[in-house]
């Protein structure tokens, strides 16, 4: 049982490049989340998926798109990366909204030059 | 979502008890209080959750007064490995959007 996995662990992009961050969970959770964490800051919610087939915006969705590919996988796409998107990205999942216990992945450290 | 206020940082020494208070004056009737812990270069992990009075598990205790406008996370006999950022979250158990503030950085010294 791997929990929540994220790929890649590190990535360096040039301004304007695109990429997709992958997230998968093997806990049969319904809800999945993408957060970003800037140095010395708390986590800010980018997008979430309450259940398979649904996605909704969080606090800071601009510049991102998401896809809930199936119940296990939730990807985050940067279409045209900007230096302001340099951050650590965390994926999380939880059973459903009836519990606050979120399980987090190890994070992806993204640098945009 | 209820707004939370917690100290930016706290210092302690090994073996001491650490108490972190979170203020949430506009907490709603159906809101729960949840604490997460985050070590450097890792994602947050759940510590404890409560609604009222006191909750205790193998990691920490959570004290919630009757008016629920604040809560205190208590870490007994801390060790160097308890150095981390601690987040207080307040929201209804059926809310998909949970907000993490800046948290409290706890530094435990030898």
PDB file of C-alpha atoms in Angstrom:
ATOM      1  CA  UNK A   1       0.000   0.000   0.000  1.00  0.00           C
ATOM      2  CA  UNK A   2       1.962   2.998  -1.289  1.00  0.00           C
ATOM      3  CA  UNK A   3      -0.554   5.659  -0.217  1.00  0.00           C
ATOM      4  CA  UNK A   4      -0.263   8.798  -2.337  1.00  0.00           C
ATOM      5  CA  UNK A   5       2.490   8.891  -4.936  1.00  0.00           C
ATOM      6  CA  UNK A   6       3.604  11.837  -7.039  1.00  0.00           C
ATOM      7  CA  UNK A   7       5.819  12.114 -10.085  1.00  0.00           C
ATOM      8  CA  UNK A   8       8.214  13.670 -10.768  1.00  0.00           C
ATOM      9  CA  UNK A   9       9.953  14.553  -7.496  1.00  0.00           C
ATOM     10  CA  UNK A  10      11.854  17.453  -9.056  1.00  0.00           C
ATOM     11  CA  UNK A  11      11.402  19.426 -12.259  1.00  0.00           C
ATOM     12  CA  UNK A  12      12.993  22.477 -13.815  1.00  0.00           C
ATOM     13  CA  UNK A  13      11.122  24.266 -16.596  1.00  0.00           C
ATOM     14  CA  UNK A  14      11.736  27.323 -18.705  1.00  0.00           C
ATOM     15  CA  UNK A  15       9.122  30.045 -18.865  1.00  0.00           C
ATOM     16  CA  UNK A  16       6.409  29.097 -21.330  1.00  0.00           C
ATOM     17  CA  UNK A  17       6.996  25.342 -21.190  1.00  0.00           C
ATOM     18  CA  UNK A  18       4.213  22.997 -20.228  1.00  0.00           C
ATOM     19  CA  UNK A  19       4.154  19.947 -18.035  1.00  0.00           C
ATOM     20  CA  UNK A  20       1.862  17.622 -16.145  1.00  0.00           C
ATOM     21  CA  UNK A  21       2.289  16.582 -12.543  1.00  0.00           C
ATOM     22  CA  UNK A  22       0.973  13.121 -11.824  1.00  0.00           C
ATOM     23  CA  UNK A  23      -0.687  11.901  -8.646  1.00  0.00           C
ATOM     24  CA  UNK A  24      -2.058   8.489  -7.774  1.00  0.00           C
ATOM     25  CA  UNK A  25      -3.535   6.961  -4.631  1.00  0.00           C
ATOM     26  CA  UNK A  26      -4.206   3.330  -3.855  1.00  0.00           C
ATOM     27  CA  UNK A  27      -6.463   3.821  -0.826  1.00  0.00           C
ATOM     28  CA  UNK A  28      -9.718   3.877  -2.787  1.00  0.00           C
ATOM     29  CA  UNK A  29     -10.330   7.471  -1.699  1.00  0.00           C
ATOM     30  CA  UNK A  30     -13.034   9.499  -3.381  1.00  0.00           C
ATOM     31  CA  UNK A  31     -11.606  13.002  -2.974  1.00  0.00           C
ATOM     32  CA  UNK A  32      -8.281  14.281  -4.274  1.00  0.00           C
ATOM     33  CA  UNK A  33      -6.528  17.637  -3.994  1.00  0.00           C
ATOM     34  CA  UNK A  34      -3.673  19.690  -5.390  1.00  0.00           C
ATOM     35  CA  UNK A  35      -1.905  22.255  -3.193  1.00  0.00           C
ATOM     36  CA  UNK A  36       1.070  24.506  -3.686  1.00  0.00           C
ATOM     37  CA  UNK A  37       3.430  25.597  -0.943  1.00  0.00           C
ATOM     38  CA  UNK A  38       5.739  28.548  -1.398  1.00  0.00           C
ATOM     39  CA  UNK A  39       8.804  28.981   0.840  1.00  0.00           C
ATOM     40  CA  UNK A  40       7.829  29.763   4.430  1.00  0.00           C
ATOM     41  CA  UNK A  41       4.128  29.687   3.584  1.00  0.00           C
ATOM     42  CA  UNK A  42       1.253  27.399   4.277  1.00  0.00           C
ATOM     43  CA  UNK A  43      -0.466  25.286   1.672  1.00  0.00           C
ATOM     44  CA  UNK A  44      -2.874  26.852  -0.781  1.00  0.00           C
ATOM     45  CA  UNK A  45      -5.493  24.810  -2.537  1.00  0.00           C
ATOM     46  CA  UNK A  46      -5.269  24.888  -6.333  1.00  0.00           C
ATOM     47  CA  UNK A  47      -7.972  22.438  -7.417  1.00  0.00           C
ATOM     48  CA  UNK A  48      -9.837  19.553  -5.907  1.00  0.00           C
ATOM     49  CA  UNK A  49     -11.941  16.655  -7.046  1.00  0.00           C
ATOM     50  CA  UNK A  50     -14.701  15.639  -4.668  1.00  0.00           C
ATOM     51  CA  UNK A  51     -15.318  12.437  -6.581  1.00  0.00           C
ATOM     52  CA  UNK A  52     -14.442  10.746  -9.844  1.00  0.00           C
ATOM     53  CA  UNK A  53     -15.683  12.845 -12.728  1.00  0.00           C
ATOM     54  CA  UNK A  54     -15.828  16.154 -10.863  1.00  0.00           C
ATOM     55  CA  UNK A  55     -13.289  18.933 -10.363  1.00  0.00           C
ATOM     56  CA  UNK A  56     -13.548  22.359  -8.734  1.00  0.00           C
ATOM     57  CA  UNK A  57     -11.368  25.397  -8.274  1.00  0.00           C
ATOM     58  CA  UNK A  58      -9.622  26.141  -5.025  1.00  0.00           C
ATOM     59  CA  UNK A  59      -7.998  29.367  -3.854  1.00  0.00           C
ATOM     60  CA  UNK A  60      -5.362  29.743  -6.585  1.00  0.00           C
ATOM     61  CA  UNK A  61      -6.500  27.986  -9.804  1.00  0.00           C
ATOM     62  CA  UNK A  62      -5.199  30.486 -12.368  1.00  0.00           C
ATOM     63  CA  UNK A  63      -2.574  29.019 -14.674  1.00  0.00           C
ATOM     64  CA  UNK A  64      -3.483  25.417 -13.904  1.00  0.00           C
ATOM     65  CA  UNK A  65      -5.765  22.718 -15.223  1.00  0.00           C
ATOM     66  CA  UNK A  66      -6.608  19.354 -13.722  1.00  0.00           C
ATOM     67  CA  UNK A  67      -7.914  16.005 -14.843  1.00  0.00           C
ATOM     68  CA  UNK A  68      -9.433  13.318 -12.655  1.00  0.00           C
ATOM     69  CA  UNK A  69      -8.481  10.476 -14.932  1.00  0.00           C
ATOM     70  CA  UNK A  70     -10.128   7.810 -12.805  1.00  0.00           C
ATOM     71  CA  UNK A  71     -10.673   7.197  -9.122  1.00  0.00           C
ATOM     72  CA  UNK A  72      -6.950   6.642  -8.519  1.00  0.00           C
ATOM     73  CA  UNK A  73      -5.366   9.420 -10.547  1.00  0.00           C
ATOM     74  CA  UNK A  74      -5.545  13.206 -10.461  1.00  0.00           C
ATOM     75  CA  UNK A  75      -3.163  15.202 -12.642  1.00  0.00           C
ATOM     76  CA  UNK A  76      -2.211  18.872 -12.592  1.00  0.00           C
ATOM     77  CA  UNK A  77      -1.164  20.615 -15.789  1.00  0.00           C
ATOM     78  CA  UNK A  78       0.726  23.831 -16.287  1.00  0.00           C
ATOM     79  CA  UNK A  79       0.063  24.956 -19.861  1.00  0.00           C
ATOM     80  CA  UNK A  80       2.555  27.814 -19.951  1.00  0.00           C
ATOM     81  CA  UNK A  81       4.789  27.855 -16.903  1.00  0.00           C
ATOM     82  CA  UNK A  82       5.709  31.150 -15.247  1.00  0.00           C
ATOM     83  CA  UNK A  83       8.361  31.905 -12.600  1.00  0.00           C
ATOM     84  CA  UNK A  84       5.522  32.666 -10.155  1.00  0.00           C
ATOM     85  CA  UNK A  85       4.623  28.976 -10.322  1.00  0.00           C
ATOM     86  CA  UNK A  86       7.917  27.971  -8.758  1.00  0.00           C
ATOM     87  CA  UNK A  87       6.768  26.064  -5.708  1.00  0.00           C
ATOM     88  CA  UNK A  88       6.393  22.677  -4.066  1.00  0.00           C
ATOM     89  CA  UNK A  89       3.254  20.909  -5.193  1.00  0.00           C
ATOM     90  CA  UNK A  90       1.466  18.440  -2.950  1.00  0.00           C
ATOM     91  CA  UNK A  91      -1.264  16.035  -3.895  1.00  0.00           C
ATOM     92  CA  UNK A  92      -3.604  14.697  -1.227  1.00  0.00           C
ATOM     93  CA  UNK A  93      -6.557  12.396  -0.952  1.00  0.00           C
ATOM     94  CA  UNK A  94      -9.159  11.529   1.621  1.00  0.00           C
ATOM     95  CA  UNK A  95     -11.956   9.033   1.876  1.00  0.00           C
ATOM     96  CA  UNK A  96     -14.675  11.628   1.316  1.00  0.00           C
ATOM     97  CA  UNK A  97     -15.802  14.888   2.872  1.00  0.00           C
ATOM     98  CA  UNK A  98     -17.018  13.187   6.015  1.00  0.00           C
ATOM     99  CA  UNK A  99     -13.524  13.071   7.461  1.00  0.00           C
ATOM    100  CA  UNK A 100     -10.874  15.757   7.608  1.00  0.00           C
ATOM    101  CA  UNK A 101      -8.014  13.301   7.440  1.00  0.00           C
ATOM    102  CA  UNK A 102      -6.128  14.031   4.268  1.00  0.00           C
ATOM    103  CA  UNK A 103      -3.216  11.866   3.193  1.00  0.00           C
ATOM    104  CA  UNK A 104      -0.452  13.729   1.406  1.00  0.00           C
ATOM    105  CA  UNK A 105       2.071  12.693  -1.175  1.00  0.00           C
ATOM    106  CA  UNK A 106       5.794  13.506  -0.906  1.00  0.00           C
ATOM    107  CA  UNK A 107       5.560  16.572  -3.123  1.00  0.00           C
ATOM    108  CA  UNK A 108       7.016  17.774  -6.421  1.00  0.00           C
ATOM    109  CA  UNK A 109       9.557  20.575  -6.296  1.00  0.00           C
ATOM    110  CA  UNK A 110       9.101  22.707  -9.408  1.00  0.00           C
ATOM    111  CA  UNK A 111      11.390  25.514 -10.517  1.00  0.00           C
ATOM    112  CA  UNK A 112      10.473  27.749 -13.430  1.00  0.00           C
ATOM    113  CA  UNK A 113      13.324  29.791 -14.833  1.00  0.00           C
TER     114      UNK A 113
ATOM    115  CA  UNK B   1     -14.462  28.804   6.542  1.00  0.00           C
ATOM    116  CA  UNK B   2     -13.554  29.964  10.034  1.00  0.00           C
ATOM    117  CA  UNK B   3     -10.413  32.089  10.147  1.00  0.00           C
ATOM    118  CA  UNK B   4      -7.688  30.780  12.447  1.00  0.00           C
ATOM    119  CA  UNK B   5      -4.842  32.571  14.216  1.00  0.00           C
ATOM    120  CA  UNK B   6      -1.880  30.754  15.681  1.00  0.00           C
ATOM    121  CA  UNK B   7       1.624  31.828  16.725  1.00  0.00           C
ATOM    122  CA  UNK B   8       4.188  31.964  13.970  1.00  0.00           C
ATOM    123  CA  UNK B   9       6.858  30.142  15.958  1.00  0.00           C
ATOM    124  CA  UNK B  10       7.633  28.529  19.293  1.00  0.00           C
ATOM    125  CA  UNK B  11      10.861  27.246  20.798  1.00  0.00           C
ATOM    126  CA  UNK B  12      11.152  24.438  23.298  1.00  0.00           C
ATOM    127  CA  UNK B  13      13.612  21.963  24.767  1.00  0.00           C
ATOM    128  CA  UNK B  14      13.602  18.211  24.764  1.00  0.00           C
ATOM    129  CA  UNK B  15      11.388  16.690  27.425  1.00  0.00           C
ATOM    130  CA  UNK B  16       9.177  19.751  27.800  1.00  0.00           C
ATOM    131  CA  UNK B  17       5.491  19.982  27.020  1.00  0.00           C
ATOM    132  CA  UNK B  18       4.576  22.238  24.113  1.00  0.00           C
ATOM    133  CA  UNK B  19       1.162  23.894  23.933  1.00  0.00           C
ATOM    134  CA  UNK B  20       0.064  25.643  20.755  1.00  0.00           C
ATOM    135  CA  UNK B  21      -3.103  27.710  20.922  1.00  0.00           C
ATOM    136  CA  UNK B  22      -5.234  28.389  17.870  1.00  0.00           C
ATOM    137  CA  UNK B  23      -7.884  31.122  17.918  1.00  0.00           C
ATOM    138  CA  UNK B  24     -11.024  30.671  15.833  1.00  0.00           C
ATOM    139  CA  UNK B  25     -13.522  33.219  17.066  1.00  0.00           C
ATOM    140  CA  UNK B  26     -16.055  32.693  14.268  1.00  0.00           C
ATOM    141  CA  UNK B  27     -16.186  28.918  14.467  1.00  0.00           C
ATOM    142  CA  UNK B  28     -19.527  27.540  13.278  1.00  0.00           C
ATOM    143  CA  UNK B  29     -21.687  24.969  15.003  1.00  0.00           C
ATOM    144  CA  UNK B  30     -20.784  22.191  12.579  1.00  0.00           C
ATOM    145  CA  UNK B  31     -17.062  22.970  12.407  1.00  0.00           C
ATOM    146  CA  UNK B  32     -14.411  20.533  13.565  1.00  0.00           C
ATOM    147  CA  UNK B  33     -10.883  21.435  14.673  1.00  0.00           C
ATOM    148  CA  UNK B  34      -8.064  19.489  13.077  1.00  0.00           C
ATOM    149  CA  UNK B  35      -4.308  19.668  13.491  1.00  0.00           C
ATOM    150  CA  UNK B  36      -1.670  18.591  10.991  1.00  0.00           C
ATOM    151  CA  UNK B  37       2.098  18.279  11.337  1.00  0.00           C
ATOM    152  CA  UNK B  38       4.580  18.918   8.531  1.00  0.00           C
ATOM    153  CA  UNK B  39       8.256  17.972   8.587  1.00  0.00           C
ATOM    154  CA  UNK B  40      10.680  19.672   6.174  1.00  0.00           C
ATOM    155  CA  UNK B  41      10.420  18.372   2.621  1.00  0.00           C
ATOM    156  CA  UNK B  42       7.368  16.260   3.419  1.00  0.00           C
ATOM    157  CA  UNK B  43       3.632  16.621   3.053  1.00  0.00           C
ATOM    158  CA  UNK B  44       1.508  17.353   6.124  1.00  0.00           C
ATOM    159  CA  UNK B  45       0.178  14.474   8.159  1.00  0.00           C
ATOM    160  CA  UNK B  46      -2.919  14.323  10.360  1.00  0.00           C
ATOM    161  CA  UNK B  47      -2.326  14.509  14.115  1.00  0.00           C
ATOM    162  CA  UNK B  48      -5.658  14.914  15.853  1.00  0.00           C
ATOM    163  CA  UNK B  49      -9.219  16.144  15.435  1.00  0.00           C
ATOM    164  CA  UNK B  50     -11.884  17.236  17.898  1.00  0.00           C
ATOM    165  CA  UNK B  51     -15.208  18.970  18.260  1.00  0.00           C
ATOM    166  CA  UNK B  52     -15.389  19.831  21.959  1.00  0.00           C
ATOM    167  CA  UNK B  53     -13.757  19.112  25.348  1.00  0.00           C
ATOM    168  CA  UNK B  54     -10.643  16.967  25.177  1.00  0.00           C
ATOM    169  CA  UNK B  55      -9.320  14.439  22.707  1.00  0.00           C
ATOM    170  CA  UNK B  56      -6.176  12.394  23.263  1.00  0.00           C
ATOM    171  CA  UNK B  57      -4.271   9.973  21.093  1.00  0.00           C
ATOM    172  CA  UNK B  58      -0.804   8.480  21.135  1.00  0.00           C
ATOM    173  CA  UNK B  59       0.731  11.624  19.640  1.00  0.00           C
ATOM    174  CA  UNK B  60      -1.019  14.598  21.238  1.00  0.00           C
ATOM    175  CA  UNK B  61      -3.955  16.004  23.165  1.00  0.00           C
ATOM    176  CA  UNK B  62      -6.417  18.585  21.961  1.00  0.00           C
ATOM    177  CA  UNK B  63      -8.178  20.816  24.456  1.00  0.00           C
ATOM    178  CA  UNK B  64     -11.290  22.710  23.369  1.00  0.00           C
ATOM    179  CA  UNK B  65     -13.096  25.014  25.823  1.00  0.00           C
ATOM    180  CA  UNK B  66     -16.854  25.165  26.017  1.00  0.00           C
ATOM    181  CA  UNK B  67     -17.145  28.270  23.804  1.00  0.00           C
ATOM    182  CA  UNK B  68     -14.947  26.598  21.150  1.00  0.00           C
ATOM    183  CA  UNK B  69     -13.419  29.939  20.160  1.00  0.00           C
ATOM    184  CA  UNK B  70      -9.946  28.549  20.642  1.00  0.00           C
ATOM    185  CA  UNK B  71      -8.197  25.221  20.947  1.00  0.00           C
ATOM    186  CA  UNK B  72      -4.848  24.062  22.286  1.00  0.00           C
ATOM    187  CA  UNK B  73      -2.692  21.318  20.860  1.00  0.00           C
ATOM    188  CA  UNK B  74      -0.518  19.778  23.549  1.00  0.00           C
ATOM    189  CA  UNK B  75       2.603  17.784  22.690  1.00  0.00           C
ATOM    190  CA  UNK B  76       3.902  15.966  25.773  1.00  0.00           C
ATOM    191  CA  UNK B  77       7.626  15.562  26.375  1.00  0.00           C
ATOM    192  CA  UNK B  78       8.828  16.698  22.981  1.00  0.00           C
ATOM    193  CA  UNK B  79      11.943  15.393  21.319  1.00  0.00           C
ATOM    194  CA  UNK B  80      14.120  16.811  18.562  1.00  0.00           C
ATOM    195  CA  UNK B  81      12.044  14.870  16.036  1.00  0.00           C
ATOM    196  CA  UNK B  82       8.975  16.912  16.932  1.00  0.00           C
ATOM    197  CA  UNK B  83      10.526  19.941  15.230  1.00  0.00           C
ATOM    198  CA  UNK B  84       7.977  20.713  12.521  1.00  0.00           C
ATOM    199  CA  UNK B  85       5.260  23.098  11.378  1.00  0.00           C
ATOM    200  CA  UNK B  86       1.877  22.558  13.016  1.00  0.00           C
ATOM    201  CA  UNK B  87      -1.321  23.654  11.273  1.00  0.00           C
ATOM    202  CA  UNK B  88      -4.697  24.301  12.838  1.00  0.00           C
ATOM    203  CA  UNK B  89      -7.671  23.862  10.509  1.00  0.00           C
ATOM    204  CA  UNK B  90     -11.284  24.639  11.278  1.00  0.00           C
ATOM    205  CA  UNK B  91     -14.146  23.630   9.025  1.00  0.00           C
ATOM    206  CA  UNK B  92     -17.197  21.448   8.699  1.00  0.00           C
ATOM    207  CA  UNK B  93     -16.567  17.781   8.292  1.00  0.00           C
ATOM    208  CA  UNK B  94     -18.416  17.876   4.979  1.00  0.00           C
ATOM    209  CA  UNK B  95     -16.362  20.726   3.482  1.00  0.00           C
ATOM    210  CA  UNK B  96     -14.123  19.748   0.607  1.00  0.00           C
ATOM    211  CA  UNK B  97     -12.122  22.971   0.753  1.00  0.00           C
ATOM    212  CA  UNK B  98      -9.780  22.962   3.730  1.00  0.00           C
ATOM    213  CA  UNK B  99      -7.489  25.923   4.216  1.00  0.00           C
ATOM    214  CA  UNK B 100      -3.988  25.645   5.652  1.00  0.00           C
ATOM    215  CA  UNK B 101      -2.641  28.884   7.068  1.00  0.00           C
ATOM    216  CA  UNK B 102       1.038  29.566   7.689  1.00  0.00           C
ATOM    217  CA  UNK B 103       1.097  27.279  10.726  1.00  0.00           C
ATOM    218  CA  UNK B 104       3.300  27.378  13.822  1.00  0.00           C
ATOM    219  CA  UNK B 105       6.942  26.424  13.456  1.00  0.00           C
ATOM    220  CA  UNK B 106       7.975  24.506  16.562  1.00  0.00           C
ATOM    221  CA  UNK B 107      11.702  24.150  17.123  1.00  0.00           C
ATOM    222  CA  UNK B 108      12.863  21.697  19.765  1.00  0.00           C
ATOM    223  CA  UNK B 109      16.395  22.137  21.027  1.00  0.00           C
ATOM    224  CA  UNK B 110      18.591  19.717  22.924  1.00  0.00           C
TER     225      UNK B 110
END
